[in-house]
mmCIF file of C-alpha atoms and ligand atoms in Angstrom:
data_model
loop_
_atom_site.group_PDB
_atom_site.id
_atom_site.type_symbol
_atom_site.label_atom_id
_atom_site.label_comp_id
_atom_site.label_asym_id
_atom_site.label_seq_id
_atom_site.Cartn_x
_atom_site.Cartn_y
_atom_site.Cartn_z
ATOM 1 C CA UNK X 1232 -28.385 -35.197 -5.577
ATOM 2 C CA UNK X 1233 -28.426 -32.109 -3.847
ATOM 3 C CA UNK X 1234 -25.187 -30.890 -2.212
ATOM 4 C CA UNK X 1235 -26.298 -28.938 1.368
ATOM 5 C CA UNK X 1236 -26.362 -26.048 1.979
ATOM 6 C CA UNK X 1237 -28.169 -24.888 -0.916
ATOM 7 C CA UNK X 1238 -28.946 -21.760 -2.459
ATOM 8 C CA UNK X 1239 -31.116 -21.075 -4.903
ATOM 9 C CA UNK X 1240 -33.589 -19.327 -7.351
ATOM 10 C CA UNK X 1241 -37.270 -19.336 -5.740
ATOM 11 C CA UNK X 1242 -40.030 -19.677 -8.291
ATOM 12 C CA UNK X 1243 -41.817 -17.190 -9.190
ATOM 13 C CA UNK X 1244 -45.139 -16.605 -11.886
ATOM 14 C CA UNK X 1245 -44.268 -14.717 -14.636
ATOM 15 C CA UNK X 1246 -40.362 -14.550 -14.426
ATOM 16 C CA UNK X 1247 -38.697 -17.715 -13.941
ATOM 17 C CA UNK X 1248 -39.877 -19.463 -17.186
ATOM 18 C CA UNK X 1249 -37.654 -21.672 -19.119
ATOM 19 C CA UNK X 1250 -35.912 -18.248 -20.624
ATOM 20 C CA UNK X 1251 -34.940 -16.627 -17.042
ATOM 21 C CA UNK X 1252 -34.147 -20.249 -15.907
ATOM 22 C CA UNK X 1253 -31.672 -20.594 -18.634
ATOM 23 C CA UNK X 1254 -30.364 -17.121 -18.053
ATOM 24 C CA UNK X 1255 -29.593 -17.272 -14.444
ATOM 25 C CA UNK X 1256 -28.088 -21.460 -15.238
ATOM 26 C CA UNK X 1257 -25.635 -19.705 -17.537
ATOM 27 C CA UNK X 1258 -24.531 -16.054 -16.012
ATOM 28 C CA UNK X 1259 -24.049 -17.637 -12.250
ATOM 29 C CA UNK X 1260 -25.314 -21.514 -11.459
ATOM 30 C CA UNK X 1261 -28.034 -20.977 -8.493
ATOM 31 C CA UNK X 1262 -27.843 -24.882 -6.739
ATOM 32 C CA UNK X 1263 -31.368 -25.107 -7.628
ATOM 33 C CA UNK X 1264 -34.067 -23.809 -9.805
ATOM 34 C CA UNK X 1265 -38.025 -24.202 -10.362
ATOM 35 C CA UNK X 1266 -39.927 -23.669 -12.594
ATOM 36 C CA UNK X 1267 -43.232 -21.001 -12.161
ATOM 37 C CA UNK X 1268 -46.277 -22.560 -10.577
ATOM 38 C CA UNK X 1269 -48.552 -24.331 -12.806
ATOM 39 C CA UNK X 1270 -52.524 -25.291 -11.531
ATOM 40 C CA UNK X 1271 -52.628 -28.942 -11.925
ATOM 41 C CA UNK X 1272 -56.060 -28.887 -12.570
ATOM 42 C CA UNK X 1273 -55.537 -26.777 -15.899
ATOM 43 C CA UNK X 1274 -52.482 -29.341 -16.997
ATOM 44 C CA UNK X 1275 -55.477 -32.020 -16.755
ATOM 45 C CA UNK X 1276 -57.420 -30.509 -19.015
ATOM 46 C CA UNK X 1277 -54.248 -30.132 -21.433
ATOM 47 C CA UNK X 1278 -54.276 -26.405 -21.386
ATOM 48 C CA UNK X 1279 -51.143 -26.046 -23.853
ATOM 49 C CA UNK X 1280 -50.185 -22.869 -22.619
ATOM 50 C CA UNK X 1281 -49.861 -24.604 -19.328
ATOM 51 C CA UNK X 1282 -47.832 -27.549 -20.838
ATOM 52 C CA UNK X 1283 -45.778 -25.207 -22.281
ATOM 53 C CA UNK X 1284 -44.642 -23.753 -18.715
ATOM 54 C CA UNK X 1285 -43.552 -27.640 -17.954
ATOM 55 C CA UNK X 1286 -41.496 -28.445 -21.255
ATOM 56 C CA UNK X 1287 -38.055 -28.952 -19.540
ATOM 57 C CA UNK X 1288 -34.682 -28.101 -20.857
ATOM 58 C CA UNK X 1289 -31.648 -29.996 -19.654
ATOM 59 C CA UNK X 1290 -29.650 -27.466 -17.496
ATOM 60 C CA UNK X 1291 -26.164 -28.185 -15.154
ATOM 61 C CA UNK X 1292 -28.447 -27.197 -12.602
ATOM 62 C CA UNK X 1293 -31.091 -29.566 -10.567
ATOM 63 C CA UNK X 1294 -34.815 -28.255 -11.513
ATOM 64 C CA UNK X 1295 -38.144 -28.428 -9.816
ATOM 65 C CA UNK X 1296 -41.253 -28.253 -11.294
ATOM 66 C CA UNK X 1297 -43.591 -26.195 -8.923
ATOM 67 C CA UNK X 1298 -47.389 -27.777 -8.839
ATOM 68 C CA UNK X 1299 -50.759 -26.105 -6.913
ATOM 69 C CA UNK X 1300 -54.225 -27.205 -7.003
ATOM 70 C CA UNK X 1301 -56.186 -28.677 -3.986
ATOM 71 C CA UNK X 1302 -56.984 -32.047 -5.348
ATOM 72 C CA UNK X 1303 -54.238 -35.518 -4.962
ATOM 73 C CA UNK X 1304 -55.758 -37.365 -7.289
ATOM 74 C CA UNK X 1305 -54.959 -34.429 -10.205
ATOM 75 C CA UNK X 1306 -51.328 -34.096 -8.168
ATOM 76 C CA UNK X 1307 -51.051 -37.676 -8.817
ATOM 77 C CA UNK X 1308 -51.496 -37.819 -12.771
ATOM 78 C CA UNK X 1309 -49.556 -34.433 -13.227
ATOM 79 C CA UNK X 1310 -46.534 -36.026 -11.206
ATOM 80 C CA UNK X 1311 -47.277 -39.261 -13.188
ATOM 81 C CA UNK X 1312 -46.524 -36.985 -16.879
ATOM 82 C CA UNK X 1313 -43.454 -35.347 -15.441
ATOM 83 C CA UNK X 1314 -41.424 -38.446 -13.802
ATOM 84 C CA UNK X 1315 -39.564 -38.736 -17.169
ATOM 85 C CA UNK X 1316 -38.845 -35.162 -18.157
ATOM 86 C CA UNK X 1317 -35.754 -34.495 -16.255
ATOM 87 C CA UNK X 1318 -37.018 -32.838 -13.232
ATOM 88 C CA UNK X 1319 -34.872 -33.675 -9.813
ATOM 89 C CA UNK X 1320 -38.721 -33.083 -7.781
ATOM 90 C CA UNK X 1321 -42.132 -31.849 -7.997
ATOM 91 C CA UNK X 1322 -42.270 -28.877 -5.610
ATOM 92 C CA UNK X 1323 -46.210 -28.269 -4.326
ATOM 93 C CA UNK X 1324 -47.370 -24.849 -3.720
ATOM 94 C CA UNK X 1325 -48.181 -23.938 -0.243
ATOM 95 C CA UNK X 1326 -47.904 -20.652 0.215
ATOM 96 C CA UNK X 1327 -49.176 -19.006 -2.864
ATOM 97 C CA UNK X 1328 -50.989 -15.573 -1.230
ATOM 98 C CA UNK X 1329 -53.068 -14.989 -4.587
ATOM 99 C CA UNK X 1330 -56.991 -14.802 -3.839
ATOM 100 C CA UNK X 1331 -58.233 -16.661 -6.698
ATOM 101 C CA UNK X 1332 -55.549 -19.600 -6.567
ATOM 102 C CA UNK X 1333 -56.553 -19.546 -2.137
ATOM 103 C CA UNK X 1334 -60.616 -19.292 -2.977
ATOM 104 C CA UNK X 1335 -59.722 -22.472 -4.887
ATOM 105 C CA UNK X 1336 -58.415 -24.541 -1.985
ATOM 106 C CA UNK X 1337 -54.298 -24.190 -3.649
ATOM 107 C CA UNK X 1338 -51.701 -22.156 -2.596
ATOM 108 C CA UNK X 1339 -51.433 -20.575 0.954
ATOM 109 C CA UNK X 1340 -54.989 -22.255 1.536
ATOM 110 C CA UNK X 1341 -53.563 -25.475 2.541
ATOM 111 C CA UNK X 1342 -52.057 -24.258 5.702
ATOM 112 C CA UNK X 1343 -55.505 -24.099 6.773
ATOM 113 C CA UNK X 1344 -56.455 -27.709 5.323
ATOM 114 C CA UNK X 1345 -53.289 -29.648 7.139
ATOM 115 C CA UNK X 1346 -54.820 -33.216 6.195
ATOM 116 C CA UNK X 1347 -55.243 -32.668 2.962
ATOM 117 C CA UNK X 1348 -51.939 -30.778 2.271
ATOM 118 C CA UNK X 1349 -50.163 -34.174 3.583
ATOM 119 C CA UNK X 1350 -52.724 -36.244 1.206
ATOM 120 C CA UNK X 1351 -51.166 -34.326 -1.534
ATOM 121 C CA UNK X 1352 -47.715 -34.879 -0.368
ATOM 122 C CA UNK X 1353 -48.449 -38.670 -0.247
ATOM 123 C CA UNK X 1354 -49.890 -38.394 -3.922
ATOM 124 C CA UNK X 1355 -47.299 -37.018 -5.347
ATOM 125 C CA UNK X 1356 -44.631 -40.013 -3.987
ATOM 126 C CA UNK X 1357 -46.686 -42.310 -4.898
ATOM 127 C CA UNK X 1358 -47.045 -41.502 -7.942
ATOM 128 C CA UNK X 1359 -43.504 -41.041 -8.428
ATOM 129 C CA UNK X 1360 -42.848 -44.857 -6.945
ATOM 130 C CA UNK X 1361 -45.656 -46.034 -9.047
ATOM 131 C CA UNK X 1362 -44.632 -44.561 -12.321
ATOM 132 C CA UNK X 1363 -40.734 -44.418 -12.139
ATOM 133 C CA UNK X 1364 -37.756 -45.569 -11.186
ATOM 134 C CA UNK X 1365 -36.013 -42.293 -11.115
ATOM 135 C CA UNK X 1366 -35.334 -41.559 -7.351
ATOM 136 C CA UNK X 1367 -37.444 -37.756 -7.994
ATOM 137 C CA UNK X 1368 -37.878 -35.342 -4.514
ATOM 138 C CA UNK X 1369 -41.038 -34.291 -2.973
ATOM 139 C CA UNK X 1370 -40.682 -30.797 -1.923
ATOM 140 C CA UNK X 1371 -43.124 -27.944 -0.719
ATOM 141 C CA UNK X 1372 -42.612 -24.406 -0.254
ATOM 142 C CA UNK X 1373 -44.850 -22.371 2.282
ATOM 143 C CA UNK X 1374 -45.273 -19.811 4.425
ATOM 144 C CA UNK X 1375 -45.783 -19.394 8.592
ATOM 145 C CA UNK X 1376 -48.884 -19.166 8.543
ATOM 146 C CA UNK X 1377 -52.535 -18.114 8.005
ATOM 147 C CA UNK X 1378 -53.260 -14.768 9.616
ATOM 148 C CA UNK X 1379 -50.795 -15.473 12.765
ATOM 149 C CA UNK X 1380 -47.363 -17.032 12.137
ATOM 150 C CA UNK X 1381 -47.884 -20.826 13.151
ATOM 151 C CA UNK X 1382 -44.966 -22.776 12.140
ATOM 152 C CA UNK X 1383 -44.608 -25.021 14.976
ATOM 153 C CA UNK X 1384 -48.534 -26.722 14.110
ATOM 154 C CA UNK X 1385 -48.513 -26.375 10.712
ATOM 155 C CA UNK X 1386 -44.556 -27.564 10.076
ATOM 156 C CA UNK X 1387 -45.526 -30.401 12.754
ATOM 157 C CA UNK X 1388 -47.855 -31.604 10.422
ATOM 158 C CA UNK X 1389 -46.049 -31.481 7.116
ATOM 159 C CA UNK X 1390 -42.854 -33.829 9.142
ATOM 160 C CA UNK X 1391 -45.459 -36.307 9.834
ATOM 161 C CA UNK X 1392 -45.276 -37.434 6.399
ATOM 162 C CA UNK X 1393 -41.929 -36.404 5.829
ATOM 163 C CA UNK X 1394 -41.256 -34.336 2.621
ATOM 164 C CA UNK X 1395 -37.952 -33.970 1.092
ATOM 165 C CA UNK X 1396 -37.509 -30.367 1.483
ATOM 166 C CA UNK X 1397 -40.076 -27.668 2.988
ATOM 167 C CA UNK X 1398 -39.190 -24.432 2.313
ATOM 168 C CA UNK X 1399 -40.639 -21.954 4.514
ATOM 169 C CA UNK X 1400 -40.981 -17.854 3.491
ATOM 170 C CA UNK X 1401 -40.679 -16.410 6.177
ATOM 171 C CA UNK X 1402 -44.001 -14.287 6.368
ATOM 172 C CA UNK X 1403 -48.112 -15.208 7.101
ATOM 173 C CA UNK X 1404 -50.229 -15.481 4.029
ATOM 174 C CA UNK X 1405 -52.059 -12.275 5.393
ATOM 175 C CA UNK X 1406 -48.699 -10.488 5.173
ATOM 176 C CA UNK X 1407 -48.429 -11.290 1.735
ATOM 177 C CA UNK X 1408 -45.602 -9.245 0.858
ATOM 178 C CA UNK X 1409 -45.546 -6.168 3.362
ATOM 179 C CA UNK X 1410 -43.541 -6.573 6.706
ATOM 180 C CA UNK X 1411 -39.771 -8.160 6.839
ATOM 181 C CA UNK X 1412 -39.660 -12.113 6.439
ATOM 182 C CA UNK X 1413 -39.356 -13.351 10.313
ATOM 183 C CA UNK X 1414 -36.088 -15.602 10.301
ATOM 184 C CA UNK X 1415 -36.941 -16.658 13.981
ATOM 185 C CA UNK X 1416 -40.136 -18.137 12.764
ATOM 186 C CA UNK X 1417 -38.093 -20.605 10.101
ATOM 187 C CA UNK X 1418 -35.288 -21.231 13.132
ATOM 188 C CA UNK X 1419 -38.643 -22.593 14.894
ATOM 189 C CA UNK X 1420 -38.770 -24.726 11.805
ATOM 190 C CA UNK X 1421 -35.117 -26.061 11.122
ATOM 191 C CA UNK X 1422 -34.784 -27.470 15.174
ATOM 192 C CA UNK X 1423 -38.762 -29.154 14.561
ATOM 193 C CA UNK X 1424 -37.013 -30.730 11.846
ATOM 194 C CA UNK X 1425 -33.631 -31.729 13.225
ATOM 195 C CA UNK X 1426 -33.681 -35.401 13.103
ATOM 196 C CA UNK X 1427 -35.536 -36.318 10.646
ATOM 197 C CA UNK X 1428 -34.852 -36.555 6.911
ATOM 198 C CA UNK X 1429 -36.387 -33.525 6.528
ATOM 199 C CA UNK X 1430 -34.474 -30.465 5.280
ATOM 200 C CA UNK X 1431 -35.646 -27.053 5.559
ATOM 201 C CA UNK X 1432 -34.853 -24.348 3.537
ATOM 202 C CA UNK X 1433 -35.588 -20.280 4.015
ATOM 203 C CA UNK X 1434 -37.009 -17.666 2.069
ATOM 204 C CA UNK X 1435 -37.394 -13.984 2.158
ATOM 205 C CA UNK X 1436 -35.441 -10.322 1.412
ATOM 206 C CA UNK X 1437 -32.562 -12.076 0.772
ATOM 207 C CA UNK X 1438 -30.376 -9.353 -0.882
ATOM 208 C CA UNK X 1439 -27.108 -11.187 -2.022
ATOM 209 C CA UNK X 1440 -25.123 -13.838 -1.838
ATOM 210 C CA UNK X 1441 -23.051 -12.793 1.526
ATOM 211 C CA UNK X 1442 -26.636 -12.177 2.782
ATOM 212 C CA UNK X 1443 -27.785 -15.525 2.015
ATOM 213 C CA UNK X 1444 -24.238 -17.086 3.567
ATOM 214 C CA UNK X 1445 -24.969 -15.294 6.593
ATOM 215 C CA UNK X 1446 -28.228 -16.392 7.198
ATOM 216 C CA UNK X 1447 -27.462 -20.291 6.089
ATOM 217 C CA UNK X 1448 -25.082 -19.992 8.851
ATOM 218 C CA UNK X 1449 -27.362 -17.849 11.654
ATOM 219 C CA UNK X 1450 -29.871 -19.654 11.278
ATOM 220 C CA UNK X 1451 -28.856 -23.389 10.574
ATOM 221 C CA UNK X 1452 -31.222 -23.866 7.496
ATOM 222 C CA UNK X 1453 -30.527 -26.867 4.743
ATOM 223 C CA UNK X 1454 -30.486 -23.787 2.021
ATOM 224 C CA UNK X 1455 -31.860 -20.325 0.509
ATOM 225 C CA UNK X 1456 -33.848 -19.713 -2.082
ATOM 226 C CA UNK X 1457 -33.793 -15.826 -3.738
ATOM 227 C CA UNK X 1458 -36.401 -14.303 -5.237
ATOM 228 C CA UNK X 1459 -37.028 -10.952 -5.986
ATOM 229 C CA UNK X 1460 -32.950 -9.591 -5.935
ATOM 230 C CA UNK X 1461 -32.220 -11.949 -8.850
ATOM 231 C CA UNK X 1462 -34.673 -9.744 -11.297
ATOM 232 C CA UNK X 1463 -32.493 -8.172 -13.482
ATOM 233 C CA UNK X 1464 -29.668 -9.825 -12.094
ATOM 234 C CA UNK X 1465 -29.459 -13.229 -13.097
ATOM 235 C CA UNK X 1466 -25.543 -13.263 -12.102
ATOM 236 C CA UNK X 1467 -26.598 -12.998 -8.475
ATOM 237 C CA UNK X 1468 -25.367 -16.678 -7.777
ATOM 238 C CA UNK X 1469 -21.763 -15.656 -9.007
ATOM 239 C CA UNK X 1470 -19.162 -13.350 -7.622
ATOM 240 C CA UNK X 1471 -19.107 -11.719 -11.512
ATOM 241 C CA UNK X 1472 -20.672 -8.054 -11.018
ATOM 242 C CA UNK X 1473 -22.330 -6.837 -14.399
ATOM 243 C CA UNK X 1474 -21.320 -3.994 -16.517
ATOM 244 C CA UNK X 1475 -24.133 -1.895 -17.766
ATOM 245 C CA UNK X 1476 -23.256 -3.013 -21.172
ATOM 246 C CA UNK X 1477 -23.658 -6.791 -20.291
ATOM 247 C CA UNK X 1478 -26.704 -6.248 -18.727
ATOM 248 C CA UNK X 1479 -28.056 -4.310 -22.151
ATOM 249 C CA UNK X 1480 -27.092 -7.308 -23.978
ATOM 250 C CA UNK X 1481 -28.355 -9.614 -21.690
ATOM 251 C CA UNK X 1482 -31.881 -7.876 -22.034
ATOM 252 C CA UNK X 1483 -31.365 -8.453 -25.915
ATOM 253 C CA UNK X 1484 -30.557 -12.009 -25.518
ATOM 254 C CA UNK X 1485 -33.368 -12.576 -23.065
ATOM 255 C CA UNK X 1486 -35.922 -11.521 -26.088
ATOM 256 C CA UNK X 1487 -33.712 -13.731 -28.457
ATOM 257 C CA UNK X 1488 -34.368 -16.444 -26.370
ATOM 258 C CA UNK X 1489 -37.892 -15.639 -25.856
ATOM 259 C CA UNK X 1490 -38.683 -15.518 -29.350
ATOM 260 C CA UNK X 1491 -37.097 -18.800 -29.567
ATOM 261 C CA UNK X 1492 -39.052 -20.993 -27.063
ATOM 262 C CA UNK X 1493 -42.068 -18.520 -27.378
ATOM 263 C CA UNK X 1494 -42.374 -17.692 -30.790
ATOM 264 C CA UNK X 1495 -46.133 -17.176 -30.467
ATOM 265 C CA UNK X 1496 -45.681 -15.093 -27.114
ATOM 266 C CA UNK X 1497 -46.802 -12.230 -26.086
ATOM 267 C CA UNK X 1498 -43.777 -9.903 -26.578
ATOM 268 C CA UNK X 1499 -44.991 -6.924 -24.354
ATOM 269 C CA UNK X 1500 -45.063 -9.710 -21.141
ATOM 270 C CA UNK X 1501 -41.235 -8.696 -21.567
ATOM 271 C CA UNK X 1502 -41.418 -5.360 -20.302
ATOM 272 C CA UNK X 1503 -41.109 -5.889 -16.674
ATOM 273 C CA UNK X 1504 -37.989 -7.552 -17.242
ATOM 274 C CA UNK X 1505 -36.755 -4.572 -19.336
ATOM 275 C CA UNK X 1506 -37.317 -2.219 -16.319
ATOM 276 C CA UNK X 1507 -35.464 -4.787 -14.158
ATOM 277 C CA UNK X 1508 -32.285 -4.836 -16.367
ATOM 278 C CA UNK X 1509 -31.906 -0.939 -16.422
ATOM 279 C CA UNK X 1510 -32.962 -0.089 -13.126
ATOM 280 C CA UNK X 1511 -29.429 0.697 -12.184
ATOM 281 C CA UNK X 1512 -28.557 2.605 -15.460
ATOM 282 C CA UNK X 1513 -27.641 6.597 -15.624
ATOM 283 C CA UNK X 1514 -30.843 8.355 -17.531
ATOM 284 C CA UNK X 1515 -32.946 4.983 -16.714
ATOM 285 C CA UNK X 1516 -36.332 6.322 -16.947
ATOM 286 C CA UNK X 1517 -35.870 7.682 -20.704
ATOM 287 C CA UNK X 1518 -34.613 4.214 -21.069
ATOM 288 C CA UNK X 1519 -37.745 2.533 -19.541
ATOM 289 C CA UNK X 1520 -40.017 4.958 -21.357
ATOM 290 C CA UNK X 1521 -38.648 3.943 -24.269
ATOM 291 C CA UNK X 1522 -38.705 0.233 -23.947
ATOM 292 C CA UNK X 1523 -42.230 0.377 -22.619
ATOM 293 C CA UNK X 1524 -42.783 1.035 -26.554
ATOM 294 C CA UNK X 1525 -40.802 -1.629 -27.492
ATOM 295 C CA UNK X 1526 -43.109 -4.270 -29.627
ATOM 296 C CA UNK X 1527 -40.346 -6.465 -30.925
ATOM 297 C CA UNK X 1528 -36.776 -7.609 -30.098
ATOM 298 C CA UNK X 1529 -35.427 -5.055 -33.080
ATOM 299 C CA UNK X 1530 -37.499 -2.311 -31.588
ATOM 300 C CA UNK X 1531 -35.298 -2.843 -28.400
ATOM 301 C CA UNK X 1532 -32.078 -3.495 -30.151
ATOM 302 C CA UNK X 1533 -32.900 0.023 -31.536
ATOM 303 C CA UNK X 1534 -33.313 2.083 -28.570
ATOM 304 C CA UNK X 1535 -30.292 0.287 -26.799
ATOM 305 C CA UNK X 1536 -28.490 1.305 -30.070
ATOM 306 C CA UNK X 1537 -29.862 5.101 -29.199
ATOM 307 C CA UNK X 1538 -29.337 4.844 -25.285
ATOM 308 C CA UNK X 1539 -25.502 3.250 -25.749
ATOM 309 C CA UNK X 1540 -24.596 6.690 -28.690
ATOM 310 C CA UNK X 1541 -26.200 8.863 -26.117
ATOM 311 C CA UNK X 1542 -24.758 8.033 -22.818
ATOM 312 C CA UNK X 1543 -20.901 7.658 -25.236
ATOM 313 C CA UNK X 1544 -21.549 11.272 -26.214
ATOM 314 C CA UNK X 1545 -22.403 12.736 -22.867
ATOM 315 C CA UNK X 1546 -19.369 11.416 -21.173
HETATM 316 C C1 LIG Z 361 -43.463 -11.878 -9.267
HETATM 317 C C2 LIG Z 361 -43.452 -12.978 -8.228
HETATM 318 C C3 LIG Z 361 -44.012 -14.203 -8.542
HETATM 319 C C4 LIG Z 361 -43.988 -15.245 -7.605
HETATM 320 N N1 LIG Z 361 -44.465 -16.470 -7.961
HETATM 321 C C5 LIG Z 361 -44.302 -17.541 -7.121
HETATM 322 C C6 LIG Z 361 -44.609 -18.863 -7.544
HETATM 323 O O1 LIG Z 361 -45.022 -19.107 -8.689
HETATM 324 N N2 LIG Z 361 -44.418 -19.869 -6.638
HETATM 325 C C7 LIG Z 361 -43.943 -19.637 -5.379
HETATM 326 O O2 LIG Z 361 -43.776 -20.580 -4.596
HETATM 327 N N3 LIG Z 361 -43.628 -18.394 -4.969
HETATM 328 C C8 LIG Z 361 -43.775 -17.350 -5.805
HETATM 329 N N4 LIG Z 361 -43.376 -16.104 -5.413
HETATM 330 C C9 LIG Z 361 -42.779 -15.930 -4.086
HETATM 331 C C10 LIG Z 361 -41.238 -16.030 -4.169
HETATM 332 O O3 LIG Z 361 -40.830 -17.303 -4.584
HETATM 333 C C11 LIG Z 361 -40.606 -15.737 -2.785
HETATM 334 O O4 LIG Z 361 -41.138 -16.653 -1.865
HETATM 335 C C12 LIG Z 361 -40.879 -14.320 -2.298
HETATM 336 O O5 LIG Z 361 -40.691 -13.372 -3.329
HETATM 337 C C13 LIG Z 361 -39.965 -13.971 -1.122
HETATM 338 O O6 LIG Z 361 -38.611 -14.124 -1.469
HETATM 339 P P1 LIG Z 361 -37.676 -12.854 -1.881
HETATM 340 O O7 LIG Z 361 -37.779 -11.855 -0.762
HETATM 341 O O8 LIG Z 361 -36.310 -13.416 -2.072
HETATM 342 O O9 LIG Z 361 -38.275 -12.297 -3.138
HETATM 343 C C14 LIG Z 361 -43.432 -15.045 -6.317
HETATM 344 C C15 LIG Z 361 -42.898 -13.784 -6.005
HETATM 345 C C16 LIG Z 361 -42.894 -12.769 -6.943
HETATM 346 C C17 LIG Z 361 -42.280 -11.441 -6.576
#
């Protein structure tokens, strides 16, 4: 279903809900998307807010929804309610660097727990075989390591029961985010994998798309996934480089949008992506200060309003 090479929007908590997911499908088609992660033990005990973060919307683009939690069994009934929705895979968590989700066994703690990241893996295709007929991936995304990168034991591992797609980021779970990703590290990866139906995809500072051509091509990987460049820039799949007036309507329609699929949200949680959007504008830090106030999508229509009269008259 995929079309190799790939590149794509990595998940991440708190940004690439079904709003920025519809965003980035419409301004530029990434090849893939995911959803946030989501705990599978809180979707057991029908947390709505959780369910919420899994309703799917039908997109031209193939999406994943991204799973973490320690325990098969609650992978396997959690797959078994999404087979249906219109996902193309469940993507587990394996590299999550939080210290509550790793002092719960999910996330980056599984690279330390190698037989039960694979019992997990196994889980979640059998539930999919059990429970559908719909041909859904099994997918993982991960990191090199623990404290040392290690991708040669713990990617040996993962093969041996043969996931659809492990994408590695390209940094230790001690690293978290500090440090450049270490693209040698996920070339260790892509020849482990070489021969087999395994495809491995690569993660980390990817700036833009020439960056992420170049690397697809230095490094041999399946695909890409982008993270962090896309905020504020959900045309970064395209070739189409925003105006700053696009990108001031774009914030607008991103709080349409949220109001729409969130109407009992919590408005303020927009405010990062504000400060995203403008980041490149002239005067942007009146404009942030200013939309760090903002309580409601009026309140920001109003200081756009202000912002667009004020930078007209000072040119
Ligand atoms: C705000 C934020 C939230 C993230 N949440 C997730 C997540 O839910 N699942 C996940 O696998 N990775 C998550 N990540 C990691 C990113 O997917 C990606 O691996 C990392 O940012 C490196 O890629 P980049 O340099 O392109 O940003 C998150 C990253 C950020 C910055």
């Amino acid at each position: 279903m995929l079309k190799y090479p790939v590149i794509g929007l990595s998940p991440m908590d708190g940004v690439t809900d079904i709003v920025f997911r519809r965003i980035v499908d419409e301004c530029s088609y990434p090849d893939v998307l995911y959803t946030e992660f989501v705990p599978v033990d809180g979707i057991i005990l029908e947390r709505p807010r959780l369910l919420k973060m899994l309703e799917f919307h039908k997109t031209k683009t193939p999406v994943f929804a991204q799973l973490f939690g320690n325990d098969p069994d609650n992978f396997y009934q959690v797959t078994k309610m999404l087979v249906n929705k219109g996902y193309a895979g469940i993507d587990i968590n394996m590299g999550c660097p939080d210290e509550h989700v790793f002092k719960k066994g999910g996330g980056a703690a599984l690279i330390l727990k190698p037989e039960v990241a694979k019992k997990i893996i196994l889980a979640v295709r059998k539930s999919i075989a059990d429970n559908t007929d719909k041909k859904l991936m099994v997918t993982l995304k991960t990191r090199t390591g623990y404290d040392k990168a290690d991708t040669y034991n713990w990617i040996s591992h993962l093969l041996e029961v043969s996931p659809d797609i492990i994408t590695i980021h390209g940094r230790t779970f001690f690293q978290k985010y500090s440090g450049l990703a270490d693209w040698e590290e996920i070339r260790t990866a892509v020849k482990l994998a070489k021969n087999t139906k395994t495809k491995i995809f690569g993660n980390g500072d990817i700036k833009n798309m020439e960056m992420a051509k170049k690397i697809i091509k230095d490094y041999g990987v399946d695909g890409v996934l982008i993270g962090r460049a896309s905020l504020g820039n959900p045309w970064i799949f395209g070739s189409h480089v925003s105006t700053q007036e696009e990108k001031l309507k774009m914030m607008i329609r991103h709080c349409e949008l949220y109001n729409k699929y969130f109407p009992e949200g919590n408005f303020k949680s927009l405010r990062k992506h504000f400060i995203w959007y403008v980041k490149s504008l002239p005067s942007s830090s009146y404009l942030k200060n200013d939309l760090m106030k903002a309580n409601n999508v009026d309140d920001v229509k109003k200081i756009v309003d202000l912002y667009t009269s004020f930078e007209k008259n000072s040119t």
